[in-house]
């Protein structure tokens, strides 16, 4: 293999770094969009269905964070 | 392996705590090498902060270079970053763990000291962080216009000189 091509800012490294950047961005986007939906009155089940995950998974991942963010989660037991 | 947070002395122990906050502030729960680097660049970190600033790596320079690295990486995939105002930050809770790049930096820093048969110093963790040839930190250095190998050489001189910390 040509070592000169293995550079931290080379094209291949840019491609691999884009994977990390997209994963991080997807996480942030999920936080943002789940919070928006819950603020607009969506239920945990609806958010979970839209994301293609279980209600338990979305609640576990975002419940505490949304309470800290001041989202009113009462009457969201569905 | 020695507990990473206490392996390089009190100043670095505090930096690990600060790195956790850096990771959380950026919306994550994994501390990577770039979070450690930002924490060590803080002005309150006497030894590492001043060493980094001597080589043009203030916290502001690093923060800007990390942002530019993210923009560049996303651009490869044809994606623009989220607008700053839309990003939800600082709300992830729960345990924060050391990511692969941070663990590799700790291992490399410990190795740097043990190979020279001397006590570990705070700057050894910087040596560990800058030992990575690929990944976010070397990309950030390249974007900031800092020669990684020259920097490593200067840090190795510093740690060998036995300057009190």
mmCIF file of C-alpha atoms in Angstrom:
data_model
loop_
_atom_site.group_PDB
_atom_site.id
_atom_site.type_symbol
_atom_site.label_atom_id
_atom_site.label_comp_id
_atom_site.label_asym_id
_atom_site.label_seq_id
_atom_site.Cartn_x
_atom_site.Cartn_y
_atom_site.Cartn_z
ATOM 1 C CA UNK A 1 0.000 0.000 0.000
ATOM 2 C CA UNK A 2 1.173 3.518 -0.772
ATOM 3 C CA UNK A 3 1.878 5.059 2.661
ATOM 4 C CA UNK A 4 1.643 8.557 1.261
ATOM 5 C CA UNK A 5 -2.070 8.034 0.845
ATOM 6 C CA UNK A 6 -2.550 7.299 4.551
ATOM 7 C CA UNK A 7 -2.773 10.889 5.721
ATOM 8 C CA UNK A 8 -5.125 12.231 8.422
ATOM 9 C CA UNK A 9 -6.555 14.809 5.995
ATOM 10 C CA UNK A 10 -6.408 12.686 2.847
ATOM 11 C CA UNK A 11 -9.454 11.692 0.823
ATOM 12 C CA UNK A 12 -9.820 8.241 2.434
ATOM 13 C CA UNK A 13 -9.503 9.738 5.932
ATOM 14 C CA UNK A 14 -12.094 12.389 5.019
ATOM 15 C CA UNK A 15 -14.449 9.612 3.976
ATOM 16 C CA UNK A 16 -13.994 7.695 7.223
ATOM 17 C CA UNK A 17 -14.232 10.872 9.317
ATOM 18 C CA UNK A 18 -17.518 11.669 7.587
ATOM 19 C CA UNK A 19 -18.949 8.455 9.089
ATOM 20 C CA UNK A 20 -18.151 9.700 12.615
ATOM 21 C CA UNK A 21 -19.473 13.175 11.856
ATOM 22 C CA UNK A 22 -22.717 11.790 10.422
ATOM 23 C CA UNK A 23 -23.264 9.501 13.429
ATOM 24 C CA UNK A 24 -22.752 12.427 15.807
ATOM 25 C CA UNK A 25 -25.042 14.591 13.738
ATOM 26 C CA UNK A 26 -27.727 11.870 13.622
ATOM 27 C CA UNK A 27 -27.624 11.624 17.434
ATOM 28 C CA UNK A 28 -28.045 15.367 17.777
ATOM 29 C CA UNK A 29 -30.817 15.437 15.196
ATOM 30 C CA UNK A 30 -32.638 12.655 17.059
ATOM 31 C CA UNK A 31 -32.410 14.642 20.303
ATOM 32 C CA UNK A 32 -33.710 17.730 18.541
ATOM 33 C CA UNK A 33 -36.605 16.092 16.690
ATOM 34 C CA UNK A 34 -37.776 13.937 19.617
ATOM 35 C CA UNK A 35 -37.860 17.049 21.794
ATOM 36 C CA UNK A 36 -39.811 18.982 19.145
ATOM 37 C CA UNK A 37 -42.368 16.177 18.755
ATOM 38 C CA UNK A 38 -42.833 15.773 22.515
ATOM 39 C CA UNK A 39 -43.233 19.529 22.986
ATOM 40 C CA UNK A 40 -45.967 19.407 20.319
ATOM 41 C CA UNK A 41 -47.835 16.727 22.250
ATOM 42 C CA UNK A 42 -46.790 13.491 20.524
ATOM 43 C CA UNK A 43 -46.935 10.381 22.698
ATOM 44 C CA UNK A 44 -43.952 8.138 23.427
ATOM 45 C CA UNK A 45 -45.596 5.435 21.295
ATOM 46 C CA UNK A 46 -46.009 7.752 18.320
ATOM 47 C CA UNK A 47 -42.401 8.951 18.500
ATOM 48 C CA UNK A 48 -41.207 5.347 18.836
ATOM 49 C CA UNK A 49 -43.288 4.214 15.859
ATOM 50 C CA UNK A 50 -42.004 7.094 13.727
ATOM 51 C CA UNK A 51 -38.401 6.259 14.646
ATOM 52 C CA UNK A 52 -38.903 2.532 14.156
ATOM 53 C CA UNK A 53 -37.896 1.624 17.712
ATOM 54 C CA UNK A 54 -39.771 0.443 20.806
ATOM 55 C CA UNK A 55 -41.546 2.807 23.165
ATOM 56 C CA UNK A 56 -39.323 1.542 25.977
ATOM 57 C CA UNK A 57 -36.169 2.322 24.001
ATOM 58 C CA UNK A 58 -37.147 5.891 23.188
ATOM 59 C CA UNK A 59 -38.335 6.529 26.744
ATOM 60 C CA UNK A 60 -35.109 5.165 28.221
ATOM 61 C CA UNK A 61 -32.962 7.217 25.861
ATOM 62 C CA UNK A 62 -34.783 10.538 26.058
ATOM 63 C CA UNK A 63 -37.037 10.576 29.149
ATOM 64 C CA UNK A 64 -34.580 12.019 31.662
ATOM 65 C CA UNK A 65 -33.172 14.496 29.172
ATOM 66 C CA UNK A 66 -36.616 15.858 28.266
ATOM 67 C CA UNK A 67 -37.583 16.280 31.929
ATOM 68 C CA UNK A 68 -34.317 18.213 32.429
ATOM 69 C CA UNK A 69 -35.215 20.287 29.366
ATOM 70 C CA UNK A 70 -38.515 21.237 31.001
ATOM 71 C CA UNK A 71 -40.819 19.293 28.663
ATOM 72 C CA UNK A 72 -44.114 18.485 30.389
ATOM 73 C CA UNK A 73 -44.364 14.714 30.141
ATOM 74 C CA UNK A 74 -47.469 14.253 32.306
ATOM 75 C CA UNK A 75 -50.359 12.436 30.611
ATOM 76 C CA UNK A 76 -47.885 10.806 28.194
ATOM 77 C CA UNK A 77 -48.338 7.298 29.409
ATOM 78 C CA UNK A 78 -49.512 5.997 26.052
ATOM 79 C CA UNK B 1 -4.482 -0.867 33.623
ATOM 80 C CA UNK B 2 -4.110 1.952 36.150
ATOM 81 C CA UNK B 3 -7.234 4.021 36.581
ATOM 82 C CA UNK B 4 -6.852 6.491 33.669
ATOM 83 C CA UNK B 5 -8.217 9.442 35.581
ATOM 84 C CA UNK B 6 -5.503 9.329 38.220
ATOM 85 C CA UNK B 7 -2.614 8.016 36.104
ATOM 86 C CA UNK B 8 -1.041 11.399 35.332
ATOM 87 C CA UNK B 9 -1.459 13.360 38.550
ATOM 88 C CA UNK B 10 -3.992 15.727 40.067
ATOM 89 C CA UNK B 11 -4.080 18.280 37.257
ATOM 90 C CA UNK B 12 -4.930 15.609 34.705
ATOM 91 C CA UNK B 13 -7.445 14.063 37.064
ATOM 92 C CA UNK B 14 -9.282 17.378 37.054
ATOM 93 C CA UNK B 15 -8.967 17.494 33.266
ATOM 94 C CA UNK B 16 -10.771 14.148 32.950
ATOM 95 C CA UNK B 17 -13.693 15.618 34.844
ATOM 96 C CA UNK B 18 -13.620 18.675 32.581
ATOM 97 C CA UNK B 19 -13.440 16.392 29.515
ATOM 98 C CA UNK B 20 -16.643 14.690 30.650
ATOM 99 C CA UNK B 21 -18.287 18.086 30.686
ATOM 100 C CA UNK B 22 -16.848 18.853 27.235
ATOM 101 C CA UNK B 23 -18.367 15.637 25.882
ATOM 102 C CA UNK B 24 -21.724 16.363 27.485
ATOM 103 C CA UNK B 25 -21.678 19.952 26.289
ATOM 104 C CA UNK B 26 -21.294 18.610 22.766
ATOM 105 C CA UNK B 27 -24.289 16.356 23.278
ATOM 106 C CA UNK B 28 -22.442 13.074 23.735
ATOM 107 C CA UNK B 29 -21.740 10.554 26.467
ATOM 108 C CA UNK B 30 -18.352 9.357 25.209
ATOM 109 C CA UNK B 31 -15.116 11.187 26.039
ATOM 110 C CA UNK B 32 -12.787 11.106 23.051
ATOM 111 C CA UNK B 33 -9.203 12.361 22.751
ATOM 112 C CA UNK B 34 -10.335 15.743 21.421
ATOM 113 C CA UNK B 35 -12.397 16.319 24.586
ATOM 114 C CA UNK B 36 -9.354 15.543 26.729
ATOM 115 C CA UNK B 37 -7.275 17.896 24.610
ATOM 116 C CA UNK B 38 -9.783 20.733 25.010
ATOM 117 C CA UNK B 39 -9.876 20.184 28.763
ATOM 118 C CA UNK B 40 -6.075 20.180 28.984
ATOM 119 C CA UNK B 41 -5.930 23.377 26.903
ATOM 120 C CA UNK B 42 -7.962 25.204 29.498
ATOM 121 C CA UNK B 43 -6.126 28.125 31.032
ATOM 122 C CA UNK B 44 -6.697 26.689 34.479
ATOM 123 C CA UNK B 45 -4.488 23.727 33.540
ATOM 124 C CA UNK B 46 -1.074 25.296 34.202
ATOM 125 C CA UNK B 47 1.337 22.766 32.695
ATOM 126 C CA UNK B 48 -0.531 21.435 29.694
ATOM 127 C CA UNK B 49 -2.402 24.649 28.955
ATOM 128 C CA UNK B 50 0.780 26.711 28.715
ATOM 129 C CA UNK B 51 2.607 23.993 26.743
ATOM 130 C CA UNK B 52 -0.218 23.910 24.212
ATOM 131 C CA UNK B 53 -0.400 27.684 23.946
ATOM 132 C CA UNK B 54 3.373 27.804 23.336
ATOM 133 C CA UNK B 55 2.645 25.788 20.190
ATOM 134 C CA UNK B 56 -0.263 27.928 19.058
ATOM 135 C CA UNK B 57 -2.959 25.650 20.448
ATOM 136 C CA UNK B 58 -5.112 27.832 22.648
ATOM 137 C CA UNK B 59 -8.545 26.588 23.586
ATOM 138 C CA UNK B 60 -10.028 29.021 21.053
ATOM 139 C CA UNK B 61 -7.809 27.747 18.234
ATOM 140 C CA UNK B 62 -8.666 24.134 19.100
ATOM 141 C CA UNK B 63 -12.399 24.826 19.338
ATOM 142 C CA UNK B 64 -12.359 26.488 15.930
ATOM 143 C CA UNK B 65 -10.272 23.692 14.369
ATOM 144 C CA UNK B 66 -12.599 21.009 15.797
ATOM 145 C CA UNK B 67 -15.591 22.815 14.280
ATOM 146 C CA UNK B 68 -13.825 23.092 10.917
ATOM 147 C CA UNK B 69 -12.921 19.404 11.041
ATOM 148 C CA UNK B 70 -16.586 18.526 11.527
ATOM 149 C CA UNK B 71 -17.632 20.793 8.661
ATOM 150 C CA UNK B 72 -15.000 19.232 6.393
ATOM 151 C CA UNK B 73 -16.017 15.679 7.333
ATOM 152 C CA UNK B 74 -19.699 16.338 6.742
ATOM 153 C CA UNK B 75 -18.923 18.081 3.446
ATOM 154 C CA UNK B 76 -17.368 14.849 2.169
ATOM 155 C CA UNK B 77 -20.834 13.301 2.487
ATOM 156 C CA UNK B 78 -22.504 16.373 0.963
ATOM 157 C CA UNK B 79 -24.065 17.406 4.288
ATOM 158 C CA UNK B 80 -24.070 20.785 6.001
ATOM 159 C CA UNK B 81 -23.838 21.032 9.803
ATOM 160 C CA UNK B 82 -27.004 21.682 11.792
ATOM 161 C CA UNK B 83 -27.541 25.379 12.466
ATOM 162 C CA UNK B 84 -26.033 26.174 15.883
ATOM 163 C CA UNK B 85 -29.361 27.307 17.282
ATOM 164 C CA UNK B 86 -30.983 23.962 16.484
ATOM 165 C CA UNK B 87 -28.493 21.783 18.300
ATOM 166 C CA UNK B 88 -29.628 20.434 21.646
ATOM 167 C CA UNK B 89 -26.651 20.487 23.970
ATOM 168 C CA UNK B 90 -25.803 19.708 27.521
ATOM 169 C CA UNK B 91 -28.863 17.622 28.289
ATOM 170 C CA UNK B 92 -27.554 14.088 28.002
ATOM 171 C CA UNK B 93 -27.265 12.523 31.408
ATOM 172 C CA UNK B 94 -26.043 9.246 32.713
ATOM 173 C CA UNK B 95 -22.579 7.734 32.839
ATOM 174 C CA UNK B 96 -19.932 9.121 30.526
ATOM 175 C CA UNK B 97 -17.346 6.619 29.346
ATOM 176 C CA UNK B 98 -13.911 6.900 27.746
ATOM 177 C CA UNK B 99 -14.002 6.278 24.015
ATOM 178 C CA UNK B 100 -11.405 4.329 22.043
ATOM 179 C CA UNK B 101 -9.307 7.389 21.133
ATOM 180 C CA UNK B 102 -9.135 8.591 24.759
ATOM 181 C CA UNK B 103 -8.174 5.123 26.008
ATOM 182 C CA UNK B 104 -5.498 4.870 23.317
ATOM 183 C CA UNK B 105 -4.131 8.281 24.367
ATOM 184 C CA UNK B 106 -3.909 7.171 28.005
ATOM 185 C CA UNK B 107 -2.128 3.948 27.033
ATOM 186 C CA UNK B 108 0.345 5.792 24.788
ATOM 187 C CA UNK B 109 1.016 8.416 27.479
ATOM 188 C CA UNK B 110 1.697 5.763 30.109
ATOM 189 C CA UNK B 111 3.963 3.920 27.713
ATOM 190 C CA UNK B 112 5.916 7.114 26.946
ATOM 191 C CA UNK B 113 6.771 7.515 30.633
ATOM 192 C CA UNK B 114 7.409 3.841 31.400
ATOM 193 C CA UNK B 115 9.798 3.431 28.455
ATOM 194 C CA UNK B 116 11.991 6.167 29.974
ATOM 195 C CA UNK B 117 11.723 4.674 33.471
ATOM 196 C CA UNK B 118 10.498 7.871 35.091
ATOM 197 C CA UNK B 119 7.324 8.978 36.858
ATOM 198 C CA UNK B 120 4.371 9.936 34.689
ATOM 199 C CA UNK B 121 3.812 13.650 34.177
ATOM 200 C CA UNK B 122 0.789 15.595 33.001
ATOM 201 C CA UNK B 123 2.506 16.314 29.667
ATOM 202 C CA UNK B 124 2.754 12.553 29.041
ATOM 203 C CA UNK B 125 -0.969 12.525 28.399
ATOM 204 C CA UNK B 126 -0.434 15.182 25.711
ATOM 205 C CA UNK B 127 2.232 12.940 24.183
ATOM 206 C CA UNK B 128 -0.320 10.123 24.232
ATOM 207 C CA UNK B 129 -3.002 12.276 22.621
ATOM 208 C CA UNK B 130 -0.656 13.454 19.853
ATOM 209 C CA UNK B 131 0.717 9.972 19.226
ATOM 210 C CA UNK B 132 -2.331 9.066 17.134
ATOM 211 C CA UNK B 133 -1.497 9.230 13.434
ATOM 212 C CA UNK B 134 -5.107 9.072 12.279
ATOM 213 C CA UNK B 135 -8.430 10.195 13.667
ATOM 214 C CA UNK B 136 -9.951 13.453 14.850
ATOM 215 C CA UNK B 137 -6.974 14.895 16.777
ATOM 216 C CA UNK B 138 -4.388 14.642 13.960
ATOM 217 C CA UNK B 139 -7.016 16.030 11.584
ATOM 218 C CA UNK B 140 -7.630 18.953 13.948
ATOM 219 C CA UNK B 141 -3.876 19.613 14.196
ATOM 220 C CA UNK B 142 -3.567 19.591 10.409
ATOM 221 C CA UNK B 143 -6.440 22.039 10.074
ATOM 222 C CA UNK B 144 -4.896 24.279 12.756
ATOM 223 C CA UNK B 145 -1.620 24.239 10.791
ATOM 224 C CA UNK B 146 0.363 22.517 13.555
ATOM 225 C CA UNK B 147 3.025 19.940 12.678
ATOM 226 C CA UNK B 148 2.177 16.915 14.839
ATOM 227 C CA UNK B 149 5.656 15.391 14.770
ATOM 228 C CA UNK B 150 7.372 18.668 15.715
ATOM 229 C CA UNK B 151 4.898 19.088 18.529
ATOM 230 C CA UNK B 152 5.534 15.545 19.761
ATOM 231 C CA UNK B 153 9.261 16.135 19.654
ATOM 232 C CA UNK B 154 8.935 19.336 21.723
ATOM 233 C CA UNK B 155 6.707 17.595 24.258
ATOM 234 C CA UNK B 156 9.130 14.696 24.560
ATOM 235 C CA UNK B 157 11.919 17.189 25.248
ATOM 236 C CA UNK B 158 9.794 18.825 27.905
ATOM 237 C CA UNK B 159 8.996 15.580 29.680
ATOM 238 C CA UNK B 160 12.633 14.459 29.465
ATOM 239 C CA UNK B 161 13.849 17.741 30.957
ATOM 240 C CA UNK B 162 12.157 16.920 34.246
ATOM 241 C CA UNK B 163 10.571 20.353 34.549
ATOM 242 C CA UNK B 164 8.643 20.436 37.811
ATOM 243 C CA UNK B 165 4.865 20.299 37.449
#
